Amino acid sequence: MSCRATSYPKLCLKSLARRASKIKGNPELLANAALSTTFFAAQTTSRLLKDASRIHSLKPNEVAVMVDCIADLSDSVQKLQMSTKVMDGGTKNNDVVRVDGSDDVIQVQINYIQMWVNMALEEEETCMIALANMNVKGRVKKGIRKRIVKVAHLTSNALDLVKSFALAHNK
């Protein structure tokens, strides 16, 4: 399993390059690293978006779109954080609660992680659509959109790698 299995392989390689020596092709470590990287990128982008909405003089309708987008990104960050926590410790934690009577705790956790990452991606896409429809100054809009697109691509890659980990786990 590698970044070749993702939607954005170049971004995957670039974003995980510093962790390559620790990952060494391990599907769980690869998925975990992708989730962590995505979480921190989303968190940073969310903060920058909040700052941008305060710094630039925006019209009331633009402010409304930015507030919605900030809420979307905050929700995305929360879902990525939950995923990261479960991926980080869940597969190694003996205190994990079994859900739906499943004997395979890891598979249940993977299912939740996939659901949360998919929901995070939907939140980011909602924000991108809102920004696309917003009539904001070109440079501001481009800068914000560029960051959100990058986070969405990282999230997509993380989802791909979690799915690959799930497949490897089921073998």
PDB file of C-alpha atoms in Angstrom:
ATOM      1  CA  MET A   1       0.000   0.000   0.000  1.00  0.00           C
ATOM      2  CA  SER A   2       1.267   3.435  -0.903  1.00  0.00           C
ATOM      3  CA  CYS A   3       0.339   6.902  -2.057  1.00  0.00           C
ATOM      4  CA  ARG A   4      -0.292   5.442  -5.523  1.00  0.00           C
ATOM      5  CA  ALA A   5      -3.632   4.224  -4.135  1.00  0.00           C
ATOM      6  CA  THR A   6      -4.809   7.787  -3.477  1.00  0.00           C
ATOM      7  CA  SER A   7      -6.685  10.340  -5.566  1.00  0.00           C
ATOM      8  CA  TYR A   8      -3.799  12.842  -5.282  1.00  0.00           C
ATOM      9  CA  PRO A   9      -0.586  10.770  -5.153  1.00  0.00           C
ATOM     10  CA  LYS A  10       1.864  13.691  -5.552  1.00  0.00           C
ATOM     11  CA  LEU A  11       0.268  15.565  -2.670  1.00  0.00           C
ATOM     12  CA  CYS A  12       0.245  12.360  -0.627  1.00  0.00           C
ATOM     13  CA  LEU A  13       3.963  11.803  -1.181  1.00  0.00           C
ATOM     14  CA  LYS A  14       4.806  15.425  -0.437  1.00  0.00           C
ATOM     15  CA  SER A  15       2.671  15.592   2.715  1.00  0.00           C
ATOM     16  CA  LEU A  16       3.977  12.316   4.166  1.00  0.00           C
ATOM     17  CA  ALA A  17       7.613  12.486   3.028  1.00  0.00           C
ATOM     18  CA  ARG A  18       8.939  13.441   6.475  1.00  0.00           C
ATOM     19  CA  ARG A  19       7.303  10.383   8.027  1.00  0.00           C
ATOM     20  CA  ALA A  20       8.356   7.881   5.340  1.00  0.00           C
ATOM     21  CA  SER A  21      11.163   6.328   7.397  1.00  0.00           C
ATOM     22  CA  LYS A  22       8.728   5.553  10.231  1.00  0.00           C
ATOM     23  CA  ILE A  23       5.904   4.352   7.978  1.00  0.00           C
ATOM     24  CA  LYS A  24       7.968   1.899   5.916  1.00  0.00           C
ATOM     25  CA  GLY A  25       4.948   0.684   3.938  1.00  0.00           C
ATOM     26  CA  ASN A  26       2.899  -0.231   7.028  1.00  0.00           C
ATOM     27  CA  PRO A  27      -0.774   0.346   6.046  1.00  0.00           C
ATOM     28  CA  GLU A  28      -1.846   1.312   9.573  1.00  0.00           C
ATOM     29  CA  LEU A  29       1.010   3.787  10.042  1.00  0.00           C
ATOM     30  CA  LEU A  30       0.384   5.229   6.569  1.00  0.00           C
ATOM     31  CA  ALA A  31      -3.328   5.793   7.276  1.00  0.00           C
ATOM     32  CA  ASN A  32      -2.526   7.189  10.712  1.00  0.00           C
ATOM     33  CA  ALA A  33       0.072   9.618   9.319  1.00  0.00           C
ATOM     34  CA  ALA A  34      -2.340  10.760   6.607  1.00  0.00           C
ATOM     35  CA  LEU A  35      -5.083  11.411   9.173  1.00  0.00           C
ATOM     36  CA  SER A  36      -2.732  13.353  11.455  1.00  0.00           C
ATOM     37  CA  THR A  37      -1.374  15.435   8.585  1.00  0.00           C
ATOM     38  CA  THR A  38      -4.894  16.179   7.384  1.00  0.00           C
ATOM     39  CA  PHE A  39      -6.114  17.081  10.873  1.00  0.00           C
ATOM     40  CA  PHE A  40      -3.319  19.603  11.398  1.00  0.00           C
ATOM     41  CA  ALA A  41      -3.785  21.106   7.914  1.00  0.00           C
ATOM     42  CA  ALA A  42      -7.533  21.494   8.499  1.00  0.00           C
ATOM     43  CA  GLN A  43      -6.945  23.018  11.926  1.00  0.00           C
ATOM     44  CA  THR A  44      -4.451  25.547  10.522  1.00  0.00           C
ATOM     45  CA  THR A  45      -6.744  26.422   7.622  1.00  0.00           C
ATOM     46  CA  SER A  46      -9.679  26.899   9.991  1.00  0.00           C
ATOM     47  CA  ARG A  47      -7.630  29.365  12.066  1.00  0.00           C
ATOM     48  CA  LEU A  48      -6.463  31.225   8.962  1.00  0.00           C
ATOM     49  CA  LEU A  49     -10.022  31.458   7.680  1.00  0.00           C
ATOM     50  CA  LYS A  50     -11.140  32.996  10.978  1.00  0.00           C
ATOM     51  CA  ASP A  51      -8.293  35.515  10.736  1.00  0.00           C
ATOM     52  CA  ALA A  52      -9.099  36.328   7.094  1.00  0.00           C
ATOM     53  CA  SER A  53     -12.723  37.018   7.958  1.00  0.00           C
ATOM     54  CA  ARG A  54     -11.598  39.575  10.567  1.00  0.00           C
ATOM     55  CA  ILE A  55      -8.814  41.198   8.552  1.00  0.00           C
ATOM     56  CA  HIS A  56     -10.586  41.848   5.249  1.00  0.00           C
ATOM     57  CA  SER A  57     -13.508  44.224   5.056  1.00  0.00           C
ATOM     58  CA  LEU A  58     -16.311  42.011   3.811  1.00  0.00           C
ATOM     59  CA  LYS A  59     -19.898  42.785   2.878  1.00  0.00           C
ATOM     60  CA  PRO A  60     -22.649  41.309   5.082  1.00  0.00           C
ATOM     61  CA  ASN A  61     -23.413  38.504   2.604  1.00  0.00           C
ATOM     62  CA  GLU A  62     -19.696  37.653   2.374  1.00  0.00           C
ATOM     63  CA  VAL A  63     -19.448  37.573   6.159  1.00  0.00           C
ATOM     64  CA  ALA A  64     -22.381  35.137   6.253  1.00  0.00           C
ATOM     65  CA  VAL A  65     -20.643  32.810   3.792  1.00  0.00           C
ATOM     66  CA  MET A  66     -17.383  33.027   5.748  1.00  0.00           C
ATOM     67  CA  VAL A  67     -19.182  32.267   9.029  1.00  0.00           C
ATOM     68  CA  ASP A  68     -20.806  29.207   7.432  1.00  0.00           C
ATOM     69  CA  CYS A  69     -17.494  28.120   5.936  1.00  0.00           C
ATOM     70  CA  ILE A  70     -15.729  28.526   9.284  1.00  0.00           C
ATOM     71  CA  ALA A  71     -18.434  26.372  10.900  1.00  0.00           C
ATOM     72  CA  ASP A  72     -18.013  23.747   8.150  1.00  0.00           C
ATOM     73  CA  LEU A  73     -14.253  23.649   8.652  1.00  0.00           C
ATOM     74  CA  SER A  74     -14.629  23.497  12.436  1.00  0.00           C
ATOM     75  CA  ASP A  75     -16.917  20.496  12.021  1.00  0.00           C
ATOM     76  CA  SER A  76     -14.382  18.949   9.656  1.00  0.00           C
ATOM     77  CA  VAL A  77     -11.572  19.488  12.174  1.00  0.00           C
ATOM     78  CA  GLN A  78     -13.662  17.861  14.900  1.00  0.00           C
ATOM     79  CA  LYS A  79     -14.361  14.770  12.776  1.00  0.00           C
ATOM     80  CA  LEU A  80     -10.721  14.478  11.742  1.00  0.00           C
ATOM     81  CA  GLN A  81      -9.673  14.809  15.371  1.00  0.00           C
ATOM     82  CA  MET A  82     -12.011  11.970  16.397  1.00  0.00           C
ATOM     83  CA  SER A  83     -10.624   9.841  13.571  1.00  0.00           C
ATOM     84  CA  THR A  84      -7.045  10.589  14.543  1.00  0.00           C
ATOM     85  CA  LYS A  85      -7.669   9.733  18.194  1.00  0.00           C
ATOM     86  CA  VAL A  86      -9.280   6.409  17.340  1.00  0.00           C
ATOM     87  CA  MET A  87      -6.616   5.544  14.765  1.00  0.00           C
ATOM     88  CA  ASP A  88      -3.835   6.614  17.127  1.00  0.00           C
ATOM     89  CA  GLY A  89      -4.840   4.637  20.167  1.00  0.00           C
ATOM     90  CA  GLY A  90      -7.914   2.667  19.312  1.00  0.00           C
ATOM     91  CA  THR A  91      -6.243  -0.271  17.643  1.00  0.00           C
ATOM     92  CA  LYS A  92      -3.807  -0.607  20.539  1.00  0.00           C
ATOM     93  CA  ASN A  93      -6.225   0.100  23.400  1.00  0.00           C
ATOM     94  CA  ASN A  94      -7.642  -2.864  25.315  1.00  0.00           C
ATOM     95  CA  ASP A  95     -10.408  -0.689  26.793  1.00  0.00           C
ATOM     96  CA  VAL A  96     -12.192  -0.202  23.465  1.00  0.00           C
ATOM     97  CA  VAL A  97     -15.947  -0.680  23.625  1.00  0.00           C
ATOM     98  CA  ARG A  98     -17.348  -3.261  21.240  1.00  0.00           C
ATOM     99  CA  VAL A  99     -20.089  -1.797  19.085  1.00  0.00           C
ATOM    100  CA  ASP A 100     -23.097  -3.680  17.697  1.00  0.00           C
ATOM    101  CA  GLY A 101     -21.905  -6.932  19.254  1.00  0.00           C
ATOM    102  CA  SER A 102     -18.990  -7.088  16.829  1.00  0.00           C
ATOM    103  CA  ASP A 103     -16.057  -9.274  17.759  1.00  0.00           C
ATOM    104  CA  ASP A 104     -13.804  -7.298  15.460  1.00  0.00           C
ATOM    105  CA  VAL A 105     -13.175  -4.073  17.350  1.00  0.00           C
ATOM    106  CA  ILE A 106     -10.623  -2.857  14.815  1.00  0.00           C
ATOM    107  CA  GLN A 107     -13.061  -3.218  11.918  1.00  0.00           C
ATOM    108  CA  VAL A 108     -15.731  -1.289  13.820  1.00  0.00           C
ATOM    109  CA  GLN A 109     -13.222   1.460  14.537  1.00  0.00           C
ATOM    110  CA  ILE A 110     -12.197   1.585  10.886  1.00  0.00           C
ATOM    111  CA  ASN A 111     -15.856   1.905   9.896  1.00  0.00           C
ATOM    112  CA  TYR A 112     -16.251   4.889  12.232  1.00  0.00           C
ATOM    113  CA  ILE A 113     -13.044   6.475  10.987  1.00  0.00           C
ATOM    114  CA  GLN A 114     -14.194   6.114   7.368  1.00  0.00           C
ATOM    115  CA  MET A 115     -17.564   7.639   8.239  1.00  0.00           C
ATOM    116  CA  TRP A 116     -16.004  10.606  10.063  1.00  0.00           C
ATOM    117  CA  VAL A 117     -13.412  11.295   7.358  1.00  0.00           C
ATOM    118  CA  ASN A 118     -16.105  11.116   4.697  1.00  0.00           C
ATOM    119  CA  MET A 119     -18.215  13.576   6.710  1.00  0.00           C
ATOM    120  CA  ALA A 120     -15.199  15.893   7.040  1.00  0.00           C
ATOM    121  CA  LEU A 121     -14.752  15.800   3.265  1.00  0.00           C
ATOM    122  CA  GLU A 122     -18.421  16.720   2.787  1.00  0.00           C
ATOM    123  CA  GLU A 123     -18.008  19.698   5.157  1.00  0.00           C
ATOM    124  CA  GLU A 124     -14.996  20.917   3.169  1.00  0.00           C
ATOM    125  CA  GLU A 125     -16.842  20.516  -0.120  1.00  0.00           C
ATOM    126  CA  THR A 126     -19.788  22.496   1.256  1.00  0.00           C
ATOM    127  CA  CYS A 127     -17.401  25.304   2.163  1.00  0.00           C
ATOM    128  CA  MET A 128     -15.789  25.242  -1.306  1.00  0.00           C
ATOM    129  CA  ILE A 129     -19.192  25.468  -2.995  1.00  0.00           C
ATOM    130  CA  ALA A 130     -20.188  28.400  -0.794  1.00  0.00           C
ATOM    131  CA  LEU A 131     -16.924  30.184  -1.575  1.00  0.00           C
ATOM    132  CA  ALA A 132     -17.338  29.564  -5.296  1.00  0.00           C
ATOM    133  CA  ASN A 133     -20.700  31.331  -5.145  1.00  0.00           C
ATOM    134  CA  MET A 134     -19.373  34.188  -3.025  1.00  0.00           C
ATOM    135  CA  ASN A 135     -18.604  37.489  -4.690  1.00  0.00           C
ATOM    136  CA  VAL A 136     -15.393  38.329  -2.820  1.00  0.00           C
ATOM    137  CA  LYS A 137     -12.246  40.107  -3.898  1.00  0.00           C
ATOM    138  CA  GLY A 138     -10.336  37.802  -6.237  1.00  0.00           C
ATOM    139  CA  ARG A 139      -7.075  37.509  -4.294  1.00  0.00           C
ATOM    140  CA  VAL A 140      -8.768  36.836  -0.953  1.00  0.00           C
ATOM    141  CA  LYS A 141     -11.141  34.282  -2.448  1.00  0.00           C
ATOM    142  CA  LYS A 142      -8.326  32.539  -4.359  1.00  0.00           C
ATOM    143  CA  GLY A 143      -6.119  32.264  -1.285  1.00  0.00           C
ATOM    144  CA  ILE A 144      -8.877  30.875   0.911  1.00  0.00           C
ATOM    145  CA  ARG A 145     -10.157  28.503  -1.759  1.00  0.00           C
ATOM    146  CA  LYS A 146      -6.624  27.227  -2.465  1.00  0.00           C
ATOM    147  CA  ARG A 147      -6.141  26.266   1.188  1.00  0.00           C
ATOM    148  CA  ILE A 148      -9.531  24.586   1.476  1.00  0.00           C
ATOM    149  CA  VAL A 149      -8.976  22.645  -1.741  1.00  0.00           C
ATOM    150  CA  LYS A 150      -5.639  21.414  -0.375  1.00  0.00           C
ATOM    151  CA  VAL A 151      -7.298  20.280   2.859  1.00  0.00           C
ATOM    152  CA  ALA A 152     -10.054  18.548   0.866  1.00  0.00           C
ATOM    153  CA  HIS A 153      -7.433  16.751  -1.250  1.00  0.00           C
ATOM    154  CA  LEU A 154      -5.523  15.698   1.879  1.00  0.00           C
ATOM    155  CA  THR A 155      -8.790  14.469   3.385  1.00  0.00           C
ATOM    156  CA  SER A 156      -9.587  12.517   0.229  1.00  0.00           C
ATOM    157  CA  ASN A 157      -6.141  10.918   0.347  1.00  0.00           C
ATOM    158  CA  ALA A 158      -6.546  10.061   4.031  1.00  0.00           C
ATOM    159  CA  LEU A 159      -9.889   8.426   3.268  1.00  0.00           C
ATOM    160  CA  ASP A 160      -8.292   6.408   0.454  1.00  0.00           C
ATOM    161  CA  LEU A 161      -5.510   5.231   2.776  1.00  0.00           C
ATOM    162  CA  VAL A 162      -7.938   4.326   5.578  1.00  0.00           C
ATOM    163  CA  LYS A 163      -9.945   2.300   3.056  1.00  0.00           C
ATOM    164  CA  SER A 164      -6.737   0.569   1.897  1.00  0.00           C
ATOM    165  CA  PHE A 165      -5.855  -0.176   5.525  1.00  0.00           C
ATOM    166  CA  ALA A 166      -9.355  -1.626   6.039  1.00  0.00           C
ATOM    167  CA  LEU A 167      -8.908  -3.886   3.015  1.00  0.00           C
ATOM    168  CA  ALA A 168      -5.471  -5.022   4.222  1.00  0.00           C
ATOM    169  CA  HIS A 169      -6.923  -5.690   7.688  1.00  0.00           C
ATOM    170  CA  ASN A 170      -9.749  -7.824   6.236  1.00  0.00           C
ATOM    171  CA  LYS A 171      -7.389 -10.148   4.379  1.00  0.00           C
TER     172      LYS A 171
END
